[in-house]
Coordinates of C-alpha atoms and ligand atoms in Angstrom, one line a residue:
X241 CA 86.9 -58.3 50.5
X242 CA 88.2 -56.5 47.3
X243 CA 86.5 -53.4 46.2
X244 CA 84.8 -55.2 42.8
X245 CA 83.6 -58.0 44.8
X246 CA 82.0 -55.9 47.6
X247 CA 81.0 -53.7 44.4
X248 CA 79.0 -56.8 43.0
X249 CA 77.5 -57.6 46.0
X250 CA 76.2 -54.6 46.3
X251 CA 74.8 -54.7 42.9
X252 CA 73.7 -57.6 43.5
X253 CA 71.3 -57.2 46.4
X254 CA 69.7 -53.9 44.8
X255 CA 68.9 -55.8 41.7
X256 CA 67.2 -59.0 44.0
X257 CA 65.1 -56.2 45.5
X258 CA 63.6 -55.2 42.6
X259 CA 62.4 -58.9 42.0
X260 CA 58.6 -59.9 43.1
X261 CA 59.3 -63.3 45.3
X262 CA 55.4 -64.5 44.7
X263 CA 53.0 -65.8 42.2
X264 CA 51.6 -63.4 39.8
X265 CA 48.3 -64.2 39.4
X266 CA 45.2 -61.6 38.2
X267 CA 47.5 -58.8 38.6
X268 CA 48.2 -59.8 42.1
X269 CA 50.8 -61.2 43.9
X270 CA 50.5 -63.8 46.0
X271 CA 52.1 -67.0 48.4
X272 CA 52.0 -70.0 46.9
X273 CA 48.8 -72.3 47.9
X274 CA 50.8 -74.6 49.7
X275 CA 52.7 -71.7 51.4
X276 CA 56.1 -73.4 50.2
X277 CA 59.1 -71.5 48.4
X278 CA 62.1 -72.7 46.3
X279 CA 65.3 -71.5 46.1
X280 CA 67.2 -69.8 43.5
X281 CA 71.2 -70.6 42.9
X282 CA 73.6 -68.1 41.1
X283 CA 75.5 -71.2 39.1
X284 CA 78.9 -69.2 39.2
X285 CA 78.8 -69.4 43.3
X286 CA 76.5 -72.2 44.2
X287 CA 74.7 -69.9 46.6
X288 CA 71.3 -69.1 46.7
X289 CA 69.8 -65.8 45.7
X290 CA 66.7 -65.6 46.7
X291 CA 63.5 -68.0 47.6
X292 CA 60.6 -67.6 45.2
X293 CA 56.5 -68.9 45.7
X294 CA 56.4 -72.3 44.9
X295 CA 53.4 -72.7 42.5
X296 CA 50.8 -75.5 43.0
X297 CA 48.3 -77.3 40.7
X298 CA 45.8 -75.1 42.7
X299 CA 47.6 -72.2 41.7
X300 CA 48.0 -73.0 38.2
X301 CA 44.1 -73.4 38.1
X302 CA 43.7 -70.1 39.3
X303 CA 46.3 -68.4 37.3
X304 CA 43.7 -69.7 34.4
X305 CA 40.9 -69.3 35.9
X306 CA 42.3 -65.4 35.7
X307 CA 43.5 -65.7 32.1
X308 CA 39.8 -67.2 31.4
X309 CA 37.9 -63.9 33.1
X310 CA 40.3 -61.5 31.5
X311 CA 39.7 -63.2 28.1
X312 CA 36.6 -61.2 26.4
X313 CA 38.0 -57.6 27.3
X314 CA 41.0 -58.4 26.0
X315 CA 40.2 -60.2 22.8
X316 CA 37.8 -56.8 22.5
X317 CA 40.7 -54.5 23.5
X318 CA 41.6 -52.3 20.0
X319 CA 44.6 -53.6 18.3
X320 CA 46.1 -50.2 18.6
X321 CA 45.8 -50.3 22.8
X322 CA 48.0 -53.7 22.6
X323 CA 50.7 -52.5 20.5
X324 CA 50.9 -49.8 22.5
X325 CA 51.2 -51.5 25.7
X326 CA 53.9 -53.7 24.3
X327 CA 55.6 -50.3 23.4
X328 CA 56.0 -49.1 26.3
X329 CA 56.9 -52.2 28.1
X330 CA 59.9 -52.4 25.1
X331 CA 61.6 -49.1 26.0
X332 CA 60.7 -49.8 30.1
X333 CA 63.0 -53.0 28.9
X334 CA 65.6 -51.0 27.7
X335 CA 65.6 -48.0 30.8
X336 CA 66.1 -50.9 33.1
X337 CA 68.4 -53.3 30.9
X338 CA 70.7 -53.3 33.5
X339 CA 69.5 -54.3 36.0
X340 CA 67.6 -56.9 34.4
X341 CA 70.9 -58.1 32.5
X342 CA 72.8 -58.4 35.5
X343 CA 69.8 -60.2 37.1
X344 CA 69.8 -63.0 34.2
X345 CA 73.6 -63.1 34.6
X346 CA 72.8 -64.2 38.2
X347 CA 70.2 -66.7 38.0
X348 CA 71.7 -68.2 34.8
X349 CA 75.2 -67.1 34.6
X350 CA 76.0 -66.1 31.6
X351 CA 78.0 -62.7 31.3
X352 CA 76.4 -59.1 31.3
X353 CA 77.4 -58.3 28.2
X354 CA 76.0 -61.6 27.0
X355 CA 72.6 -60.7 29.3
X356 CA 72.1 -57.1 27.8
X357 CA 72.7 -58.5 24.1
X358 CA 69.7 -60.6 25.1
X359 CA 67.3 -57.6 27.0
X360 CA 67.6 -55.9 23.4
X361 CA 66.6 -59.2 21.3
X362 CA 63.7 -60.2 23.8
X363 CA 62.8 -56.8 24.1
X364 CA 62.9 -56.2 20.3
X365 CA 60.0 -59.0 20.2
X366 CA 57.8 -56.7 21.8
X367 CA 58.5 -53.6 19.6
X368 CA 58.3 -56.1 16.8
X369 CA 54.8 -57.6 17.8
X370 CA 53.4 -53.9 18.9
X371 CA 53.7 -53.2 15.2
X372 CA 52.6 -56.8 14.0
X373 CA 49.1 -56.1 16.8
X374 CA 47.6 -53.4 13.9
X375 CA 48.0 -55.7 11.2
X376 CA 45.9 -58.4 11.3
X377 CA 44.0 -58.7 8.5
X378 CA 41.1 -60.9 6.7
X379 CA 40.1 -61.7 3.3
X380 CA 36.8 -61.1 1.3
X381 CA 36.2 -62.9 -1.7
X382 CA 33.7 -63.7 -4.5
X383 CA 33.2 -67.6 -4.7
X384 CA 34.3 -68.9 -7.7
X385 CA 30.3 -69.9 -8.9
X386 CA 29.5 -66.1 -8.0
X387 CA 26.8 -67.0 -5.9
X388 CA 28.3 -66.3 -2.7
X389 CA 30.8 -64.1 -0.8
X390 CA 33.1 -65.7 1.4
X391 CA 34.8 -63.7 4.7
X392 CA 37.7 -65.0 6.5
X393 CA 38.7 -63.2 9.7
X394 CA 41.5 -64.2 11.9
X395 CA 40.6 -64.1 16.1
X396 CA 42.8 -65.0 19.6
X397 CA 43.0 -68.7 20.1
X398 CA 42.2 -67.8 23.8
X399 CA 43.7 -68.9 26.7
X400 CA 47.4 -70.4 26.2
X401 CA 49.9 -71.7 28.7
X402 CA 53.5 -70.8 27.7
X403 CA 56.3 -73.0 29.0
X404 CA 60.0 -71.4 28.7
X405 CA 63.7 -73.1 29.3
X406 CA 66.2 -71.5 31.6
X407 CA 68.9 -70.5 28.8
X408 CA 67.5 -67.3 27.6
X409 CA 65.2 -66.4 31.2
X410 CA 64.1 -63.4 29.3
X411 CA 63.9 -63.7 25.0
X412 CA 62.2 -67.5 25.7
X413 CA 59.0 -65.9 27.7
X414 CA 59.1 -62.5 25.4
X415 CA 59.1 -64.9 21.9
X416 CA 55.9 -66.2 23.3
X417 CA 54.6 -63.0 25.0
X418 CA 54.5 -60.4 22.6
X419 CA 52.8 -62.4 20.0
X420 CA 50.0 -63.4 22.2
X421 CA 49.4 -59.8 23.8
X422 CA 49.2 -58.8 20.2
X423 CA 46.8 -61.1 19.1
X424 CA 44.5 -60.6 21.9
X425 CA 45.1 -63.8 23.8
X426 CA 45.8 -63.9 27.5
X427 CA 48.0 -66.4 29.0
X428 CA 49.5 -68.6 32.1
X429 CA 53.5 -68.5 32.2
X430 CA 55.0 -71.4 33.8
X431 CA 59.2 -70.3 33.8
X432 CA 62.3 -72.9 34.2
X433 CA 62.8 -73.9 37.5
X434 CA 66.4 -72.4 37.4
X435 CA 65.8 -69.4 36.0
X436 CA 62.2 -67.7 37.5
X437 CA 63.5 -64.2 38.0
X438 CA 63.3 -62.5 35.0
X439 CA 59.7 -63.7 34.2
X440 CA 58.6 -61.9 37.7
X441 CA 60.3 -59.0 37.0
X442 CA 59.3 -58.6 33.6
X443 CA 55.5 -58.8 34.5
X444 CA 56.5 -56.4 36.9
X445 CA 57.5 -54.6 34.2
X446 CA 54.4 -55.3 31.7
X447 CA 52.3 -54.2 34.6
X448 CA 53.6 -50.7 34.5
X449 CA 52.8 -50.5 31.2
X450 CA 49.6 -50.7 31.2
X451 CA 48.4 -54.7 31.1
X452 CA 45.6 -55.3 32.5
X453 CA 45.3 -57.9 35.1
X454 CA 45.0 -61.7 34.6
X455 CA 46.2 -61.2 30.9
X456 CA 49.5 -62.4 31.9
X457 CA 49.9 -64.5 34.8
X458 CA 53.5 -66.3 36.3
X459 CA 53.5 -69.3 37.9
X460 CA 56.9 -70.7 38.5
X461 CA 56.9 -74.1 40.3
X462 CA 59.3 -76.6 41.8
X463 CA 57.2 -79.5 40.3
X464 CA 56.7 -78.7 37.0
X465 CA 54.4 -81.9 35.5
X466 CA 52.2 -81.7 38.8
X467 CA 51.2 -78.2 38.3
X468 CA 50.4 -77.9 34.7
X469 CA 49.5 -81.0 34.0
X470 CA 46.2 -80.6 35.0
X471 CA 45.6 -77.4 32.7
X472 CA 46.8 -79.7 29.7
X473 CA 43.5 -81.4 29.9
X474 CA 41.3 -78.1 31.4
X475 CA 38.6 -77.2 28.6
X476 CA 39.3 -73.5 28.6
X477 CA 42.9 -74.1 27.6
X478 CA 42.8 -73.5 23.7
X479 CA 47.2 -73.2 22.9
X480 CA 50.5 -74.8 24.3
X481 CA 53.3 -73.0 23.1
X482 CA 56.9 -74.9 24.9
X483 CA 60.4 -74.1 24.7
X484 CA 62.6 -76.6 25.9
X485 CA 64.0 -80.4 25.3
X486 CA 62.6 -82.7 22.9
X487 CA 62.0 -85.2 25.2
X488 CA 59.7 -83.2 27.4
X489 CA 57.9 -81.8 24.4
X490 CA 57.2 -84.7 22.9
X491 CA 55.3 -85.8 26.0
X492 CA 53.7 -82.6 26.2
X493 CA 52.3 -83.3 22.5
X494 CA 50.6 -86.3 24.0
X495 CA 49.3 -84.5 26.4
X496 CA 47.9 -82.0 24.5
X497 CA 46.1 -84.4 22.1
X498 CA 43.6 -84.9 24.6
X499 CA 42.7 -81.7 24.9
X500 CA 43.3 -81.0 20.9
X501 CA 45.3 -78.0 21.9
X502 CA 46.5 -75.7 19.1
X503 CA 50.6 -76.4 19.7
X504 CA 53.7 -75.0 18.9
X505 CA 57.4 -76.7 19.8
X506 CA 60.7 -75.0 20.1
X507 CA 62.8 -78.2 20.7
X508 CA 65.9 -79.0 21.0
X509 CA 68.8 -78.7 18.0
X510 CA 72.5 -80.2 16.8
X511 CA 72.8 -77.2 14.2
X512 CA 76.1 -78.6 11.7
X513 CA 78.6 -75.7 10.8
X514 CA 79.7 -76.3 7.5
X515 CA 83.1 -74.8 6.1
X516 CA 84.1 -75.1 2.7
X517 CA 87.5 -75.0 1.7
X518 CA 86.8 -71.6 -0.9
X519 CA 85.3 -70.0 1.9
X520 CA 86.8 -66.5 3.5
X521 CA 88.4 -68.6 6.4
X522 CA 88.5 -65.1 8.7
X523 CA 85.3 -65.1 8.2
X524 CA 84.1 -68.7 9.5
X525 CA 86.2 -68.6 12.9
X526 CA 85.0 -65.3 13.7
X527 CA 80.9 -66.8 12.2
X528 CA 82.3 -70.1 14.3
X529 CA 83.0 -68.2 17.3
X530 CA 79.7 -66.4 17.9
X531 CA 77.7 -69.9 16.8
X532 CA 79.4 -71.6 19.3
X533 CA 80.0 -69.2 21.9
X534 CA 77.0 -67.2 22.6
X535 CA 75.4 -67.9 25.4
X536 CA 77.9 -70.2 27.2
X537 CA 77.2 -72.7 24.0
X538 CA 74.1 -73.1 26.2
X539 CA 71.3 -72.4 23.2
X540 CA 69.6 -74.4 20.6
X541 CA 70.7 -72.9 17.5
X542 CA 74.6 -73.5 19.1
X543 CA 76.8 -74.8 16.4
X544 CA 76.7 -78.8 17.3
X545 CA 79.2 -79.6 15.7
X546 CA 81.6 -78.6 12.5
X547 CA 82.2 -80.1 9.2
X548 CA 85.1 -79.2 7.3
X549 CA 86.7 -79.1 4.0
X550 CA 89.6 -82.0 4.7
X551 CA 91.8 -79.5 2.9
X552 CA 91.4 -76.4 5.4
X553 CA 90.2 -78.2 9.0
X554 CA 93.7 -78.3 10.5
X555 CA 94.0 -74.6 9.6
X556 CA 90.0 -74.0 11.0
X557 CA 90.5 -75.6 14.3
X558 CA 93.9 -73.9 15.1
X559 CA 92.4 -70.7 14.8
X560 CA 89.2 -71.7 16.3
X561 CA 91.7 -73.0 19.4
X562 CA 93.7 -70.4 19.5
X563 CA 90.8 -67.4 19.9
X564 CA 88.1 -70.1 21.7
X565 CA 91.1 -70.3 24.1
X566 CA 92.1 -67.0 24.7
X567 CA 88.2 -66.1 26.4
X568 CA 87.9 -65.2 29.9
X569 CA 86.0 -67.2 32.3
X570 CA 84.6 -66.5 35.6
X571 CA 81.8 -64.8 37.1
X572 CA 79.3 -63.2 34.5
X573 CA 78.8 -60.2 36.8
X574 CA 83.0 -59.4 36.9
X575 CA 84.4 -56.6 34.3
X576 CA 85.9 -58.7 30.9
X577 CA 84.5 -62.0 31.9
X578 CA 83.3 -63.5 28.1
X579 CA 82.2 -67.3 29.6
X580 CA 80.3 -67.7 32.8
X581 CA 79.3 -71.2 34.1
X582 CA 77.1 -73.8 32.7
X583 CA 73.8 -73.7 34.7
X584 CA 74.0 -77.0 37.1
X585 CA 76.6 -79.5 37.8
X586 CA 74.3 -81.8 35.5
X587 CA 74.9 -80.4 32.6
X588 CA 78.2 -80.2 33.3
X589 CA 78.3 -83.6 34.0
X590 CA 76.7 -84.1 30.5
X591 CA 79.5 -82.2 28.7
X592 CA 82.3 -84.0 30.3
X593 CA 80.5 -87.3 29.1
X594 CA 80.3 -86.1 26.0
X595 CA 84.0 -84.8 25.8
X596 CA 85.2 -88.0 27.2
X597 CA 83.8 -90.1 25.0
X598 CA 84.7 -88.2 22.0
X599 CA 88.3 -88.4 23.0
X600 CA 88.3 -92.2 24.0
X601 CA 86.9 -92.1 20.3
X602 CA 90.1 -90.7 18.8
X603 CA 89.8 -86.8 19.5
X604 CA 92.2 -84.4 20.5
X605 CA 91.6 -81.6 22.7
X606 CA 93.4 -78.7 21.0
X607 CA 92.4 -76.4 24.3
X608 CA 89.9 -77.3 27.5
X609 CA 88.9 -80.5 27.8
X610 CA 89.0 -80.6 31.5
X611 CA 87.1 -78.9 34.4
X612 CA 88.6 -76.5 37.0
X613 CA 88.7 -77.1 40.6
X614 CA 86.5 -74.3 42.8
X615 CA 83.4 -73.5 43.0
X616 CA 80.1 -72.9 40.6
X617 CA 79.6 -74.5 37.3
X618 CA 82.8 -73.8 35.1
X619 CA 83.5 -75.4 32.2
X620 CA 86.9 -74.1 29.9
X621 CA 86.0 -73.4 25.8
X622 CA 86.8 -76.5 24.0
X623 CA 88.0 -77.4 20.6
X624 CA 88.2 -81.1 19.5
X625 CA 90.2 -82.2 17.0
X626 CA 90.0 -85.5 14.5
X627 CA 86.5 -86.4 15.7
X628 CA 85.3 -89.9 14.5
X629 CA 82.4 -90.4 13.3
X630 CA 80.8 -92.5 16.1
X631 CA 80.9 -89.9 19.1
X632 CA 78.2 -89.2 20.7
X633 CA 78.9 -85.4 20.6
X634 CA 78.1 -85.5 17.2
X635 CA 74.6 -86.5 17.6
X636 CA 73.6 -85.4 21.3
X637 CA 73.3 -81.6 21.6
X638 CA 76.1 -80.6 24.0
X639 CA 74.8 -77.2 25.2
X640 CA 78.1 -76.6 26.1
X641 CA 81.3 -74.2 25.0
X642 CA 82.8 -77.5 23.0
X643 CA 83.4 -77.4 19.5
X644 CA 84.3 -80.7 18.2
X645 CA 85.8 -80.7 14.4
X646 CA 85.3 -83.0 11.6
X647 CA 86.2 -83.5 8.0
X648 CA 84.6 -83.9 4.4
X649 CA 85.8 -84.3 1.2
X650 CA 83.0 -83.3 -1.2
X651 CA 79.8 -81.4 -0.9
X652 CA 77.6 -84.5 -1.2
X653 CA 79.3 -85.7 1.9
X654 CA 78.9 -82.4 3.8
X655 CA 75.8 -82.5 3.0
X656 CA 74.8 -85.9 4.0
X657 CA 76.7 -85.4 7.4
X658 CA 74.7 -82.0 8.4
X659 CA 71.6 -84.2 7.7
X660 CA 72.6 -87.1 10.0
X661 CA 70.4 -86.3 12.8
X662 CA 67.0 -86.2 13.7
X663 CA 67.1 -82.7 14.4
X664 CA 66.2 -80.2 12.1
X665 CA 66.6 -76.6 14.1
X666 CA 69.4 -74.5 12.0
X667 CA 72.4 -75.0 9.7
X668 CA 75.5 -72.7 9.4
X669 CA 77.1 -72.5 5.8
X670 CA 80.3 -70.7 4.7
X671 CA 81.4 -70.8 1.0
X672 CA 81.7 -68.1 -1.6
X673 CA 80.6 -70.1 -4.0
X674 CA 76.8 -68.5 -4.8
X675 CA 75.5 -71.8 -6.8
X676 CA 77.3 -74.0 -4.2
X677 CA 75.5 -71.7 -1.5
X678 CA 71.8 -72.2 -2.4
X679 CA 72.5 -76.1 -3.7
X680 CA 73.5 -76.6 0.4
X681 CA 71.1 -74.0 1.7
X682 CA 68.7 -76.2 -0.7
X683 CA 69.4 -79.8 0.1
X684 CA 70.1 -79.2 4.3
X685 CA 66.9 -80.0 6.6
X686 CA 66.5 -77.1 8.9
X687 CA 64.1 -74.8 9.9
X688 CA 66.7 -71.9 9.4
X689 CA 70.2 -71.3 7.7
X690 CA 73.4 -69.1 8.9
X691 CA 74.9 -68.2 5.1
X692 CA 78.6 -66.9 6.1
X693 CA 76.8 -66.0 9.1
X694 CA 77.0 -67.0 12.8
X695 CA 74.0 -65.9 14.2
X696 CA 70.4 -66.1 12.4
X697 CA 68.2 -65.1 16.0
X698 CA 66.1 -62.0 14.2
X699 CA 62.9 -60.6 15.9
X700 CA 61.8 -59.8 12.5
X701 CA 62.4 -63.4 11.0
X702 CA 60.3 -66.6 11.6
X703 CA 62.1 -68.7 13.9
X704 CA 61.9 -72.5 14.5
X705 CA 62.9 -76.1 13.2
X706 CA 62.1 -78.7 11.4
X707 CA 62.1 -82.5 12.4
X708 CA 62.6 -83.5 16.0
X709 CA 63.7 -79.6 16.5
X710 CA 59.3 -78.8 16.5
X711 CA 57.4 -76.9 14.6
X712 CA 55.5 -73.7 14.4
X713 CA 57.0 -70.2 14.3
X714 CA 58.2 -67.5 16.1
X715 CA 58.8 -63.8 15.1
X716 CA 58.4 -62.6 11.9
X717 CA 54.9 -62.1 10.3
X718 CA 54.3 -65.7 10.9
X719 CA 54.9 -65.5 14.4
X720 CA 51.1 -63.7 16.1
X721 CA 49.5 -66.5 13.7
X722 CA 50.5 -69.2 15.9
X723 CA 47.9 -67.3 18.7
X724 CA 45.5 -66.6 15.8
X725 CA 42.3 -68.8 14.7
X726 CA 40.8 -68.1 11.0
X727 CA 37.1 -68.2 11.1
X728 CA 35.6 -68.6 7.3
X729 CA 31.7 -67.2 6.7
X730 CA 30.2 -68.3 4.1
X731 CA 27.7 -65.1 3.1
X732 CA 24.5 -66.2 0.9
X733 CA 24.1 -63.2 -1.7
Ligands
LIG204 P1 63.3 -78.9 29.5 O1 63.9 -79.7 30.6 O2 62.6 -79.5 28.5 O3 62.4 -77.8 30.3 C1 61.8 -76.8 29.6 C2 60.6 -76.3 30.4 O4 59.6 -77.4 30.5 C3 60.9 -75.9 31.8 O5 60.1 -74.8 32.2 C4 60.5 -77.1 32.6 O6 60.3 -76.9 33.9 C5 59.3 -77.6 31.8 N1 58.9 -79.0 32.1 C6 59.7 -80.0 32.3 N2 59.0 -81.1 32.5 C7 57.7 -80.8 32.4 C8 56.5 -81.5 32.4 N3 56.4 -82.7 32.7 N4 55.3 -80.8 32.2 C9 55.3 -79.4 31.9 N5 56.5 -78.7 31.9 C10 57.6 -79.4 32.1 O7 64.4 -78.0 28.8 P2 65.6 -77.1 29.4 O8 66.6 -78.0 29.9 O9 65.0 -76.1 30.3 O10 66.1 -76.3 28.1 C11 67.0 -76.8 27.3 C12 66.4 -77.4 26.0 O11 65.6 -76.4 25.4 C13 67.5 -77.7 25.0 O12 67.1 -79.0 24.4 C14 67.4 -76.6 24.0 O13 67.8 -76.9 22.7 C15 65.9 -76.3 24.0 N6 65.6 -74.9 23.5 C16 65.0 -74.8 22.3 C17 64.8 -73.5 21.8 C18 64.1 -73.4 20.4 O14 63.7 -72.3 20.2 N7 64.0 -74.4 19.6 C19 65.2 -72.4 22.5 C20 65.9 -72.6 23.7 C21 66.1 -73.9 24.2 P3 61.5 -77.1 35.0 O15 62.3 -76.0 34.8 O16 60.8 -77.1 36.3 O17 62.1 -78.4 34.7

């Protein structure tokens, strides 16, 4: 065995024995109801890592029936206390980023530099939110006739479930977390399947700073539908907030109907990156790289695909080839490695479909384009040349590292092609042309917009799409509204 891989290994089994293998429910841990486990797979090795409590329906009813009892203290708990929990539990983040990088990079494979870079943007959501927890304000006002006063107040919604995807284990749960501690709501976790870890070790994590029990509570389970299905229709439930695939939230909505949940939706996204031929070209591949590359390509605001001035896209996509083709892949946890493995074989399986067909469609791969042999999920960066318009991988998300290039001739047309989907998440723009900038910025439908900029993700900004991409916000000012209620009284004078 060489001395980095023993090295790992090592690393390895002191960071899984940090990790809480049960439920986490009323600040307790506990064995599943049905006494069964799962198993977790590092997607670089195909072996498991660990088996983890395999929640029930049972279990999600108690995990609420927790978040319900907790409820009133909390709500009643000063502003001030809340931040400063979330504080704390911000700079615990940061003593233990290690560790908890190089436990992301295991259960979802990305690389550790790729897994810290994402313990400081989920953990910044919690500074963020601590200082958002102290500012929640009201309004008084006279009524217009004079004959009243009329005081708004804002208040938790109460008891939310929070559903998170497995491509960011850790920003995903915090997004939803730190708001809802602020605002004095309490809440039932329910992590991806594929990626529970991080969510257990990050209550652990809450827990030493200072929340009290049943305010958070973790239920990952094997059978997602079956477990929190039931809480969709459970009275006490008052908010759904989901991060994941359109298709599953738009069931979700329809479940949550019944119950007239407050809701927000993170969907899913096929974000256009548009290159004019007057922008700084340096500039774009290096924007282009990060769009695309972050995160394995596995993320929602991934650049989709990339429009380009006809003029400059030979010159783009060479460049684009040349540095998406120089990154190292392999094992997230080994020194230099840039591009771990995609999470499962079927999303592997999905980009290869996509890649295929884009090829049988007239494409050229200028590099990748092909899996390796071995072992774990590995799939090369990819850059597409002379993309019709009819592939698929134009309109399906890839989540993948493939970048498939097209052309355009005028702005109308760039336009019109970033809008030909039904998604609406977030756009990227390069041109150094200011009126050209807003008229695009104007006339694209997305929640968000990269302007000569490759990466938009900003604790501090409101994050979230437009379209089949969702609705509702998070970070920013807007983000602790989505867990806030505004109760009006009308004040006889
Ligand atoms: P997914 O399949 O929709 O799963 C997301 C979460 O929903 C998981 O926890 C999953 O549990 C759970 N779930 C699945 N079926 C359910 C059901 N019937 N009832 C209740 N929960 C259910 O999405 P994913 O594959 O994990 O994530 C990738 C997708 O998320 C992509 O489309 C991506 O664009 C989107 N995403 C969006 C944002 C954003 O902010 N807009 C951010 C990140 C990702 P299991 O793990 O057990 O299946």
């Amino acid at each position: 065995m060489s001395e980095s891989r023993a090295g790992l290994d090592q690393a390895r089994s002191a960071v899984l024995d940090t990790v809480p293998e049960g439920l986490f429910i009323g600040g307790e841990w506990r064995d599943a109801a049905g006494g069964g486990s799962f198993s977790v797979e590092d997607p670089a090795t195909q072996e498991t890592l660990t088996q983890v409590a395999d929640g029930q329906a049972d279990d999600a009813k108690a995990a609420l029936d927790a978040a319900v009892d907790a409820g009133p203290a909390w709500a009643a708990t000063p502003p001030r206390e809340r931040g400063e929990i979330l504080r704390r539990a911000w700079a615990l983040m940061l003593e233990h980023s290690e560790d908890l990088a190089l436990l992301m990079t295991l259960e979802m494979g990305k690389s550790v530099a790729e897994s810290k870079a994402e313990v400081a943007y989920g953990a910044e959501f919690f500074r963020w939110f601590a200082e958002e927890a102290v500012r929640v304000e009201g309004r008084f006002a006279r009524s217009p006739a004079g004959s009243e006063r009329l005081l708004t107040m804002k208040q938790p919604v109460g008891p939310c479930l929070l559903i998170t995807p497995w491509n960011f284990p850790l920003a995903m749960g915090t997004r939803k977390i730190g708001p809802a501690i602020a605002a004095g709501c309490t809440m039932v976790l329910k992590p991806a399947q594929l990626t529970p870890l991080t969510s257990l070790r990050l209550a652990q994590l809450l827990t030493e700073a200072g929340l009290p029990d049943g305010v958070l509570n973790v239920v990952p389970s094997s059978s997602a539908g079956k477990t929190v299905g039931p809480l969709m229709s459970d009275p006490r439930l008052r908010k759904m907030s989901f991060t994941g695939s359109t298709e599953v939230g738009q069931m979700l909505m329809e479940q949550a109907s019944k119950n007239l949940l407050r809701v927000s939706m993170e969907l899913g996204g096929n974000a256009p990156f548009l290159v004019f031929a007057d922008a700084d070209l340096d500039a774009a591949v290096d924007g282009a790289v990060i769009a695309k590359m972050r995160n394995n390509g596995e993320s929602c605001v991934a650049a989709n695909r990339f429009h380009v001035a006809a003029a400059v896209a030979e010159d783009f996509a060479g460049r684009l080839a040349e540095r998406l083709g120089a990154m190292r892949v392999g094992h997230g946890a080994e020194d230099g490695v840039q591009v771990g493995p995609l999470i499962n074989e079927e999303q592997r399986g999905k980009v290869e479909e996509l890649v295929a067909d884009a090829v049988d469609t007239g494409a050229k791969a200028l590099t990748g384009g092909s899996r390796p042999d071995g072992r774990g999920y590995f799939y090369p960066p990819t850059v597409l040349a002379g993309v019709e318009s009819e592939a698929r991988i134009l309109r399906e998300e890839v989540f993948g590292p493939v970048a498939p290039v097209t052309t355009f001739e005028s702005e109308e047309e760039a336009v019109a092609q970033a809008n030909a989907t039904e998604y609406g998440l977030v756009a990227y723009v390069y041109t150094s042309d200011l009126k050209r900038a807003l008229r695009v910025v104007e006339g694209i439908e997305t929640g968000m917009v990269g302007l000569n900029r490759g990466l938009v993700s900003n604790a501090a900004a409101p994050f979230g799409g437009v379209k089949h991409s969702g609705f509702g916000r998070e970070g920013g000012t807007e983000g602790i509204d989505e867990y806030l209620s505004t109760k009006y009284v009308a004040i006889d004078m």
